[in-house]
Amino acid sequence: MGKSWDTKKIHDFIETFENAAHNYMEGIGYLQSGYEKYQNNETFVGGGAEATKRFIGTKQSEFNRQQYELSKEMIKRYVDLDETFKAMVDPADDAKIDTDVVARTKTRFQRQLEEYESLAFAIQQKTMEDVDKFRKYCGDIEEVYVRDTLADYDEFCGTGGFLYDCIKKVEEFDDKACNRLFNSGIKDAIQGHIEEISGKAAGLDSIHSHAVDIDKHTLSLVALGTDATLNSINLAPRLMASNRISLVSPRYKTPRKWSLVKKKFSIDNIKSNAEINEVKYIESMEKLYGFSKEESKLFNDAYLKHCEHYKDAEKTGNREKADSFYTALACLFTQYSADSWQFKLMGNNKMSPSEAVAYFDAIGADGKALYDAVNNQHNTCKKNEKRDFAHECAIYSVMADDNIYKGAATLDDNVGELVGFKGDVYSGSMGGDDKMSDVSAYNIYYRMKKSEDGDIWNTMVEYNIDVCDGSINEATEFLQNMGYGNAKIGMTVLKTKLNYKTASALLITATSKTNLTKVKKTKEEFLDYIADESGIDWK
């Protein structure tokens, strides 16, 4: 795959990123007043309450500052890339290049040159003969020379020519930019920041406090504000209020991070799970997605072969397992692959569709058949009122991914939600297939995280079987995941997330060529859908 650059888009992105960083600090100002109310509230008593007050007074402010500093550092890196491109490739403010396009142009002119050479020298030879024959009758007759034209062609499209230099400059810039970025330490800084927050979160999860006749709404307001502006810090579970004011999430008693599986992961276990669920698996794939029996077996076979070839699968955590397999499936569809610049910004910079096909072929699966199955299902799911399989795989992929590009994007908004329900809302277009897939994928993702045997495919299978059996309410589970075990709180958190207009969300609106009026209507339709399915009113 070639390399591309658009200076105007880069400038727009840098401006958007700068605004996001500014808005982040503006939001922190509003939160600070909420923090102070919590710190000064004497109805929260006990060691746990005092510990959280000390945390908010010192460590939380430090986390906020660190996050802002990291965002500023990312902006510096983008500005540096822009300046480097201007110095090495093209200083124009409207510079735009795609090496694939340049290479195709170069090839086309080289073919013209080859055709011209064969004809031009014949014409030149003919004129030389004519000059000798007719010079005595017409003294002004001249020979036709083609060497200058050939030289011009060579300077334009030959080796060492203009087009060759364009491609070479971009490739040299790309190498230099990548080396600078990877040697800058920004990735380690972001990872260290995340690990520090995760470690602190683990300590907070063990804290309990007791409330004496408290107005719970005060704390709820702080919690919602925190959740809205500090998604990556994820403090909301610690601050969500109930009548008992327990700062331990009722659903998660351990730190919310991907852990290694508790039961031994094995190919035999995967085969056993597949055999146990085979009949219902095929039925659920047909009912929910419209896949045939052959296509369903194709996916199961691909997963088995992937696990057989996946290096150190037994030692790898659930996140890495989900990332590796579902990324390959998602990339079979162009919109969710590295060929999509929007999706690349959200974290997927791994495979093009052709590379995904080649990967599955390499492990012994039928890459072309998988490609056809994924794309045909995506193109017909809306009409057939089925869930969108490719969309769900993309959500798992981005939610499970962990790289510097996603880390940068997450400074503005929750990328997993932008790929899923929030992105669909802000695109102003959310069909029934999108609603069903956004809710299901979010729920399945949370189940994958807690899978004890590491069989992340069987996690999806068993969830879908539960859906077909009618043994779960998907919307209620969605809200429980959103609200840390409490569906009513989940509805409030969901509304807060959807109302929070980040730069990334507004970028989706702009590129979807829609408007905020349409976004508002789509948001209300989605909330109505969740309310109707769960029985929890959002208004």
Coordinates of C-alpha atoms in Angstrom, one line a residue:
M1 CA 0.0 0.0 0.0
G2 CA 1.3 3.4 -0.9
K3 CA 1.8 6.5 1.2
S4 CA -0.3 9.6 1.1
W5 CA -0.3 13.1 2.6
D6 CA -2.7 16.1 2.5
T7 CA -1.3 19.2 4.1
K8 CA -4.6 20.9 4.3
K9 CA -6.2 17.9 6.1
I10 CA -3.2 17.7 8.4
H11 CA -3.6 21.4 9.3
D12 CA -7.3 20.9 9.9
F13 CA -6.6 17.9 12.1
I14 CA -4.0 19.8 14.2
E15 CA -6.4 22.7 14.7
T16 CA -9.1 20.2 15.8
F17 CA -6.7 18.5 18.1
E18 CA -5.7 21.9 19.6
N19 CA -9.3 22.8 20.2
A20 CA -9.9 19.4 21.8
A21 CA -7.1 20.0 24.2
H22 CA -8.3 23.5 25.0
N23 CA -11.9 22.2 25.5
Y24 CA -10.5 19.5 27.8
M25 CA -9.0 22.0 30.1
E26 CA -12.1 24.1 30.0
G27 CA -14.1 21.1 31.1
I28 CA -11.7 20.4 33.9
G29 CA -12.5 23.9 35.2
Y30 CA -16.1 23.0 35.6
L31 CA -15.2 19.7 37.2
Q32 CA -12.9 21.3 39.7
S33 CA -15.9 23.0 41.4
G34 CA -17.5 19.6 41.7
Y35 CA -14.4 18.1 43.1
E36 CA -14.3 20.9 45.8
K37 CA -17.9 20.2 46.7
Y38 CA -17.1 16.6 47.2
Q39 CA -14.0 17.3 49.2
N40 CA -15.8 19.8 51.5
N41 CA -18.9 17.6 52.0
E42 CA -18.8 16.5 55.6
T43 CA -21.6 14.0 55.2
F44 CA -19.1 11.6 53.6
V45 CA -17.2 10.0 56.5
G46 CA -14.8 7.2 57.1
G47 CA -11.4 6.2 56.0
G48 CA -12.5 5.4 52.5
A49 CA -14.2 8.8 52.0
E50 CA -11.1 10.6 53.3
A51 CA -8.9 8.6 51.0
T52 CA -11.0 9.6 47.9
K53 CA -11.0 13.2 49.0
R54 CA -7.2 13.2 49.2
F55 CA -7.0 11.5 45.9
I56 CA -9.3 14.0 44.2
G57 CA -7.3 16.9 45.8
T58 CA -3.9 15.7 44.6
K59 CA -3.6 12.7 42.3
Q60 CA -6.7 13.5 40.2
S61 CA -5.4 17.0 39.4
E62 CA -2.1 15.5 38.5
F63 CA -3.7 13.0 36.2
N64 CA -5.7 15.8 34.5
R65 CA -2.5 17.8 34.0
Q66 CA -0.6 14.8 32.7
Q67 CA -3.3 14.1 30.2
Y68 CA -3.3 17.6 29.0
E69 CA 0.5 17.6 28.7
L70 CA 0.4 14.4 26.7
S71 CA -2.1 15.9 24.3
K72 CA 0.1 19.0 23.9
E73 CA 3.1 16.7 23.2
M74 CA 1.0 14.9 20.5
I75 CA 0.2 18.2 18.9
K76 CA 3.9 19.1 18.8
R77 CA 4.6 15.7 17.1
Y78 CA 2.0 16.5 14.4
V79 CA 3.4 20.0 13.9
D80 CA 6.9 18.5 13.6
L81 CA 5.6 16.1 11.0
D82 CA 4.1 18.9 9.0
E83 CA 7.2 21.0 9.1
T84 CA 9.4 18.0 8.2
F85 CA 7.1 17.3 5.2
K86 CA 7.4 20.9 4.0
A87 CA 11.2 20.7 4.3
M88 CA 11.7 17.3 2.7
V89 CA 8.8 17.1 0.1
D90 CA 6.7 20.2 -0.6
P91 CA 6.4 23.6 1.3
A92 CA 3.1 24.5 -0.2
D93 CA 0.1 24.8 2.1
D94 CA -2.1 22.9 -0.3
A95 CA 0.4 20.1 -1.0
K96 CA -1.2 16.7 -1.6
I97 CA 0.3 13.5 -2.8
D98 CA -0.4 9.8 -3.0
T99 CA 2.5 7.6 -4.1
D100 CA 0.2 5.0 -5.6
V101 CA -1.3 7.7 -7.8
V102 CA 2.1 9.0 -8.7
A103 CA 3.4 5.5 -9.5
R104 CA 0.4 4.8 -11.8
T105 CA 1.1 8.2 -13.5
K106 CA 4.7 7.3 -13.9
T107 CA 3.9 3.9 -15.4
R108 CA 1.4 5.5 -17.9
F109 CA 4.0 8.0 -19.1
Q110 CA 6.7 5.3 -19.4
R111 CA 4.4 3.4 -21.6
Q112 CA 3.9 6.5 -23.7
L113 CA 7.6 6.9 -23.9
E114 CA 8.1 3.3 -25.1
E115 CA 5.5 3.8 -27.8
Y116 CA 6.9 7.2 -28.8
E117 CA 10.5 5.9 -29.0
S118 CA 9.5 3.1 -31.5
L119 CA 7.6 5.6 -33.7
A120 CA 9.7 8.7 -33.2
F121 CA 13.0 7.3 -34.4
A122 CA 11.3 5.8 -37.5
I123 CA 9.9 9.3 -38.3
Q124 CA 13.3 10.9 -37.7
Q125 CA 15.0 8.5 -40.0
K126 CA 12.3 9.2 -42.7
T127 CA 12.8 12.9 -42.4
M128 CA 16.6 12.5 -42.8
E129 CA 16.0 10.6 -46.0
D130 CA 13.5 13.2 -47.3
V131 CA 15.9 16.1 -46.5
D132 CA 18.6 14.4 -48.6
K133 CA 16.2 13.9 -51.4
F134 CA 14.5 17.3 -51.5
R135 CA 17.1 19.8 -50.1
K136 CA 18.1 20.8 -53.6
Y137 CA 14.5 21.9 -54.3
C138 CA 13.8 23.4 -50.9
G139 CA 16.7 24.7 -49.0
D140 CA 14.6 25.4 -45.8
I141 CA 13.6 21.8 -45.2
E142 CA 14.9 20.5 -41.8
E143 CA 15.3 17.1 -40.1
V144 CA 13.0 16.2 -37.2
Y145 CA 14.9 15.5 -34.0
V146 CA 13.3 13.5 -31.2
R147 CA 16.1 13.3 -28.7
D148 CA 15.1 16.5 -26.8
T149 CA 11.5 15.1 -26.4
L150 CA 12.9 11.8 -25.2
A151 CA 15.1 13.6 -22.7
D152 CA 12.1 15.6 -21.4
Y153 CA 10.1 12.3 -21.0
D154 CA 13.0 10.8 -19.2
E155 CA 13.4 13.8 -16.8
F156 CA 9.7 13.5 -16.1
C157 CA 9.0 9.8 -15.6
G158 CA 12.4 8.0 -16.0
T159 CA 14.6 6.7 -13.2
G160 CA 15.9 9.7 -11.3
G161 CA 13.2 11.9 -13.0
F162 CA 10.6 14.2 -11.4
L163 CA 8.0 11.5 -10.6
Y164 CA 10.6 9.1 -9.3
D165 CA 12.0 11.9 -7.0
C166 CA 8.4 12.7 -5.7
I167 CA 7.9 9.0 -4.6
K168 CA 11.4 8.8 -3.2
K169 CA 11.0 12.0 -1.2
V170 CA 7.7 10.8 0.3
E171 CA 9.2 7.4 1.2
E172 CA 12.2 9.1 2.8
F173 CA 9.9 11.4 4.7
D174 CA 7.8 8.5 5.9
D175 CA 10.9 6.6 7.2
K176 CA 12.2 9.7 9.0
A177 CA 8.8 10.5 10.4
C178 CA 8.2 7.0 11.7
N179 CA 11.7 6.9 13.3
R180 CA 11.1 10.2 15.0
L181 CA 7.8 9.2 16.3
F182 CA 8.8 5.8 17.6
N183 CA 12.0 7.2 19.2
S184 CA 10.2 10.1 20.8
G185 CA 9.1 8.1 23.8
I186 CA 5.5 9.4 23.5
K187 CA 4.1 5.8 23.2
D188 CA 5.8 4.8 26.4
A189 CA 4.6 8.0 28.1
I190 CA 1.0 7.3 27.1
Q191 CA 1.3 3.7 28.2
G192 CA 2.9 4.7 31.5
H193 CA 0.1 7.2 32.1
I194 CA -2.6 4.5 31.4
E195 CA -0.8 2.0 33.7
E196 CA -0.5 4.5 36.5
I197 CA -4.2 5.3 36.2
S198 CA -5.1 1.6 36.1
G199 CA -3.0 1.0 39.2
K200 CA -4.7 3.8 41.1
A201 CA -8.1 2.6 39.9
A202 CA -7.3 -0.9 41.4
G203 CA -6.8 0.8 44.8
L204 CA -10.0 2.9 44.4
D205 CA -12.0 -0.2 43.6
S206 CA -11.3 -1.5 47.1
I207 CA -12.5 1.6 48.9
H208 CA -15.9 1.8 50.6
S209 CA -17.4 4.8 52.3
H210 CA -20.5 5.5 54.3
A211 CA -23.0 8.3 53.7
V212 CA -25.0 10.0 56.4
D213 CA -28.4 11.3 55.1
I214 CA -26.8 12.6 51.9
D215 CA -28.3 14.3 48.9
K216 CA -27.2 11.7 46.3
H217 CA -27.7 14.1 43.3
T218 CA -24.7 16.1 44.2
L219 CA -22.3 13.2 43.8
S220 CA -24.2 11.9 40.7
L221 CA -23.5 15.3 39.0
V222 CA -19.8 15.0 39.7
A223 CA -19.8 11.4 38.4
L224 CA -21.5 12.3 35.2
G225 CA -19.2 15.2 34.5
T226 CA -16.2 13.0 35.2
D227 CA -17.4 10.3 32.9
A228 CA -18.1 12.8 30.1
T229 CA -14.7 14.5 30.0
L230 CA -12.4 11.9 31.4
N231 CA -13.3 8.7 29.6
S232 CA -9.8 7.3 29.5
I233 CA -9.3 7.9 33.3
N234 CA -12.6 6.1 33.9
L235 CA -13.3 7.5 37.4
A236 CA -17.1 7.4 37.0
P237 CA -17.4 3.9 38.5
R238 CA -15.7 5.1 41.6
L239 CA -18.0 8.2 42.0
M240 CA -21.4 6.9 40.9
A241 CA -23.8 7.4 43.8
S242 CA -26.5 5.1 45.2
N243 CA -28.3 5.2 48.5
R244 CA -25.4 3.4 50.1
I245 CA -22.8 5.4 48.3
S246 CA -20.6 2.4 47.6
L247 CA -17.5 3.4 45.6
V248 CA -17.0 -0.1 44.5
S249 CA -18.8 -1.0 41.2
P250 CA -21.5 -3.6 42.0
R251 CA -20.6 -5.5 38.9
Y252 CA -16.8 -5.5 38.8
K253 CA -14.9 -6.4 42.0
T254 CA -11.5 -6.3 40.3
P255 CA -9.7 -3.6 38.3
R256 CA -11.3 -3.1 35.0
K257 CA -8.6 -4.2 32.7
W258 CA -7.9 -7.2 30.4
S259 CA -6.4 -10.0 32.4
L260 CA -4.9 -13.3 31.4
V261 CA -7.5 -16.1 31.2
K262 CA -8.2 -18.1 34.4
K263 CA -8.7 -21.4 32.7
K264 CA -6.2 -23.0 30.5
F265 CA -6.6 -22.0 26.8
S266 CA -6.4 -24.9 24.4
I267 CA -7.3 -25.9 20.9
D268 CA -9.1 -28.9 22.3
N269 CA -11.2 -26.7 24.4
I270 CA -12.1 -24.6 21.4
K271 CA -13.1 -27.7 19.4
S272 CA -15.1 -28.9 22.4
N273 CA -17.0 -25.6 22.7
A274 CA -17.7 -25.6 18.9
E275 CA -19.0 -29.2 19.0
I276 CA -21.3 -28.5 22.0
N277 CA -22.8 -25.4 20.4
E278 CA -22.7 -26.4 16.7
V279 CA -26.4 -26.7 16.0
K280 CA -27.4 -23.6 17.8
Y281 CA -24.4 -21.7 16.5
I282 CA -25.5 -22.3 12.9
E283 CA -29.1 -21.4 13.7
S284 CA -28.0 -18.2 15.5
M285 CA -25.7 -17.2 12.6
E286 CA -28.6 -17.6 10.1
K287 CA -31.2 -15.9 12.3
L288 CA -29.1 -12.9 13.4
Y289 CA -26.9 -12.3 10.4
G290 CA -28.4 -14.3 7.5
F291 CA -25.3 -16.5 7.0
S292 CA -25.7 -19.9 5.4
K293 CA -24.6 -23.1 7.1
E294 CA -21.5 -23.3 4.9
E295 CA -20.6 -19.7 5.7
S296 CA -21.0 -20.3 9.4
K297 CA -18.7 -23.3 9.2
L298 CA -16.3 -21.2 7.2
F299 CA -15.9 -18.6 10.1
N300 CA -15.6 -21.3 12.7
D301 CA -12.9 -23.0 10.7
A302 CA -11.0 -19.7 10.2
Y303 CA -11.1 -19.1 14.0
L304 CA -9.7 -22.6 14.7
K305 CA -6.9 -22.2 12.2
H306 CA -6.1 -18.7 13.5
C307 CA -5.8 -20.1 17.0
E308 CA -3.6 -23.0 15.8
H309 CA -1.2 -20.5 14.1
Y310 CA -1.4 -17.7 16.7
K311 CA 2.0 -17.5 18.4
D312 CA 1.9 -17.9 22.2
A313 CA -1.9 -18.1 22.2
E314 CA -1.9 -19.9 25.6
K315 CA 0.0 -17.1 27.2
T316 CA -1.9 -14.2 25.5
G317 CA -4.6 -12.3 27.2
N318 CA -8.2 -12.0 26.0
R319 CA -7.6 -8.4 24.6
E320 CA -4.8 -9.5 22.4
K321 CA -6.8 -12.6 21.2
A322 CA -9.8 -10.4 20.3
D323 CA -7.6 -7.8 18.7
S324 CA -5.7 -10.3 16.4
F325 CA -8.7 -12.3 15.1
Y326 CA -11.5 -9.7 14.9
T327 CA -9.1 -7.2 13.3
A328 CA -8.4 -9.7 10.5
L329 CA -12.2 -10.2 10.0
A330 CA -13.0 -6.5 10.1
C331 CA -10.3 -5.7 7.5
L332 CA -12.0 -7.9 5.0
F333 CA -14.4 -4.9 4.5
T334 CA -12.7 -1.8 3.1
Q335 CA -14.5 0.7 5.4
Y336 CA -13.1 -1.0 8.5
S337 CA -9.5 -1.6 7.1
A338 CA -6.3 0.3 6.9
D339 CA -7.5 1.6 3.5
S340 CA -10.0 3.9 5.4
W341 CA -8.3 7.0 6.7
Q342 CA -11.2 7.6 9.2
F343 CA -10.9 4.1 10.6
K344 CA -7.1 4.4 10.7
L345 CA -7.4 7.5 12.9
M346 CA -9.6 5.4 15.3
G347 CA -6.9 2.8 15.8
N348 CA -6.9 0.3 12.9
N349 CA -3.7 0.7 10.8
K350 CA -3.0 -2.9 10.3
M351 CA -4.4 -4.6 7.2
S352 CA -5.9 -3.8 3.8
P353 CA -8.7 -6.1 2.6
S354 CA -6.2 -7.9 0.2
E355 CA -3.8 -8.4 3.1
A356 CA -6.6 -9.8 5.3
V357 CA -7.5 -12.3 2.5
A358 CA -3.8 -13.2 2.2
Y359 CA -3.6 -13.8 5.9
F360 CA -6.5 -16.2 6.0
D361 CA -5.2 -18.0 2.9
A362 CA -1.8 -18.3 4.6
I363 CA -3.2 -20.1 7.7
G364 CA -5.2 -22.5 5.6
A365 CA -8.6 -20.8 5.6
D366 CA -10.4 -19.7 2.5
G367 CA -9.7 -15.9 2.4
K368 CA -11.7 -15.2 -0.7
A369 CA -14.8 -17.0 0.6
L370 CA -14.5 -15.2 3.9
Y371 CA -14.2 -11.9 2.0
D372 CA -17.3 -12.6 0.0
A373 CA -19.3 -13.7 3.0
V374 CA -18.4 -10.6 5.1
N375 CA -19.0 -8.1 2.3
N376 CA -22.2 -9.7 1.0
Q377 CA -23.7 -9.8 4.5
H378 CA -22.7 -6.2 5.1
N379 CA -24.3 -5.1 1.9
T380 CA -27.6 -6.8 2.6
C381 CA -28.0 -6.7 6.4
K382 CA -30.0 -3.5 6.4
K383 CA -32.5 -4.7 3.8
N384 CA -32.8 -8.1 5.5
E385 CA -33.1 -6.5 9.0
K386 CA -30.1 -8.4 10.3
R387 CA -27.2 -7.4 12.5
D388 CA -24.1 -6.1 10.7
F389 CA -21.3 -8.7 11.2
A390 CA -18.5 -6.6 9.8
H391 CA -19.5 -3.6 11.9
E392 CA -19.4 -5.8 15.1
C393 CA -16.0 -7.2 14.2
A394 CA -14.7 -3.6 13.7
I395 CA -16.1 -2.6 17.2
Y396 CA -14.3 -5.6 18.8
S397 CA -11.1 -4.8 16.9
V398 CA -10.9 -1.1 17.9
M399 CA -12.1 -1.7 21.5
A400 CA -9.4 -4.4 22.0
D401 CA -6.7 -2.5 20.1
D402 CA -3.9 -0.8 22.1
N403 CA -1.6 1.4 20.0
I404 CA -0.3 4.9 19.9
Y405 CA -2.7 6.0 17.2
K406 CA -5.7 4.9 19.3
G407 CA -4.1 6.4 22.4
A408 CA -3.9 9.8 20.7
A409 CA -7.5 9.7 19.5
T410 CA -8.7 8.6 22.9
L411 CA -7.5 11.9 24.3
D412 CA -10.6 13.5 22.7
D413 CA -13.2 10.8 23.0
N414 CA -13.8 7.0 23.6
V415 CA -12.8 5.5 20.3
G416 CA -14.6 2.3 20.8
E417 CA -17.9 4.2 21.2
L418 CA -17.1 6.4 18.1
V419 CA -16.8 3.2 16.0
G420 CA -20.0 2.0 17.6
F421 CA -23.1 3.7 18.9
K422 CA -21.8 7.3 19.3
G423 CA -20.3 7.3 15.8
D424 CA -23.5 6.1 14.2
V425 CA -25.5 8.8 16.1
Y426 CA -23.2 11.6 15.0
S427 CA -23.2 10.3 11.4
G428 CA -26.9 11.1 11.4
S429 CA -27.7 7.7 10.0
M430 CA -28.5 4.7 12.3
G431 CA -30.6 2.0 10.8
G432 CA -32.0 -1.0 12.6
D433 CA -28.9 -3.1 11.7
D434 CA -26.7 -0.4 13.3
K435 CA -28.8 -0.2 16.5
M436 CA -28.8 -4.0 17.0
S437 CA -25.1 -4.4 16.2
D438 CA -23.9 -1.5 18.4
V439 CA -25.8 -2.8 21.4
S440 CA -24.8 -6.5 20.9
A441 CA -21.1 -5.7 20.1
Y442 CA -20.8 -3.6 23.2
N443 CA -22.2 -6.4 25.4
I444 CA -20.2 -9.1 23.7
Y445 CA -17.0 -7.0 24.2
Y446 CA -17.6 -6.9 28.0
R447 CA -18.2 -10.6 28.1
M448 CA -15.0 -11.3 26.1
K449 CA -13.0 -9.4 28.7
K450 CA -14.2 -11.8 31.4
S451 CA -14.0 -15.0 29.4
E452 CA -12.3 -17.5 31.7
D453 CA -11.1 -19.9 29.0
G454 CA -10.0 -17.3 26.5
D455 CA -12.3 -18.6 23.7
I456 CA -13.3 -15.2 22.4
W457 CA -15.3 -16.6 19.4
N458 CA -17.3 -18.9 21.7
T459 CA -18.1 -15.9 23.8
M460 CA -19.8 -14.3 20.8
V461 CA -21.5 -17.6 19.9
E462 CA -23.0 -18.1 23.4
Y463 CA -24.2 -14.5 23.6
N464 CA -26.0 -14.9 20.2
I465 CA -27.5 -18.2 21.4
D466 CA -28.8 -16.4 24.5
V467 CA -30.4 -13.7 22.2
C468 CA -32.1 -16.3 20.0
D469 CA -33.3 -18.2 23.1
G470 CA -34.7 -15.0 24.5
S471 CA -32.9 -15.5 27.8
I472 CA -31.3 -12.0 27.9
N473 CA -32.5 -8.5 27.4
E474 CA -29.8 -6.9 25.3
A475 CA -30.8 -3.3 26.0
T476 CA -30.8 -3.9 29.7
E477 CA -27.4 -5.6 29.6
F478 CA -26.1 -2.7 27.5
L479 CA -27.2 -0.1 30.1
Q480 CA -25.8 -2.2 32.9
N481 CA -22.4 -2.3 31.2
M482 CA -22.8 1.5 30.7
G483 CA -23.9 2.1 34.3
Y484 CA -21.4 -0.2 36.1
G485 CA -24.1 -2.7 37.0
N486 CA -27.0 -0.3 37.4
A487 CA -29.2 0.1 34.2
K488 CA -30.9 3.3 35.4
I489 CA -27.5 5.0 36.0
G490 CA -26.5 3.5 32.6
M491 CA -29.3 5.4 30.8
T492 CA -28.1 8.6 32.4
V493 CA -24.4 7.9 31.5
L494 CA -25.5 7.0 27.9
K495 CA -27.3 10.3 27.5
T496 CA -24.3 12.2 28.9
K497 CA -22.0 10.5 26.4
L498 CA -24.2 11.2 23.5
N499 CA -24.7 14.8 24.5
Y500 CA -20.9 15.4 24.7
K501 CA -19.9 16.9 21.4
T502 CA -16.2 16.2 21.0
A503 CA -14.1 17.2 18.1
S504 CA -14.0 13.6 16.9
A505 CA -17.7 13.3 17.0
L506 CA -18.2 16.5 15.1
L507 CA -15.6 15.4 12.6
I508 CA -17.8 12.3 11.9
T509 CA -20.8 14.7 11.4
A510 CA -18.9 16.8 9.0
T511 CA -17.5 13.9 6.9
S512 CA -21.0 12.3 6.8
K513 CA -22.3 15.5 5.2
T514 CA -25.1 15.8 7.8
N515 CA -26.0 18.4 10.4
L516 CA -26.6 18.6 14.2
T517 CA -30.4 18.7 13.7
K518 CA -30.2 15.3 12.0
V519 CA -27.8 14.1 14.8
K520 CA -30.3 15.2 17.5
K521 CA -33.1 13.2 15.8
T522 CA -30.9 10.1 15.4
K523 CA -29.8 10.4 19.0
E524 CA -33.4 10.5 20.2
E525 CA -34.4 7.6 18.0
F526 CA -31.6 5.5 19.5
L527 CA -32.6 6.4 23.0
D528 CA -36.2 5.6 22.2
Y529 CA -35.0 2.2 21.0
I530 CA -33.0 1.5 24.1
A531 CA -35.9 2.7 26.3
D532 CA -38.5 0.5 24.5
E533 CA -36.3 -2.6 24.7
S534 CA -35.2 -2.1 28.4
G535 CA -38.3 -0.4 29.8
I536 CA -36.2 2.4 31.2
D537 CA -37.4 5.9 30.3
W538 CA -34.7 8.3 29.1
K539 CA -36.8 11.5 29.1

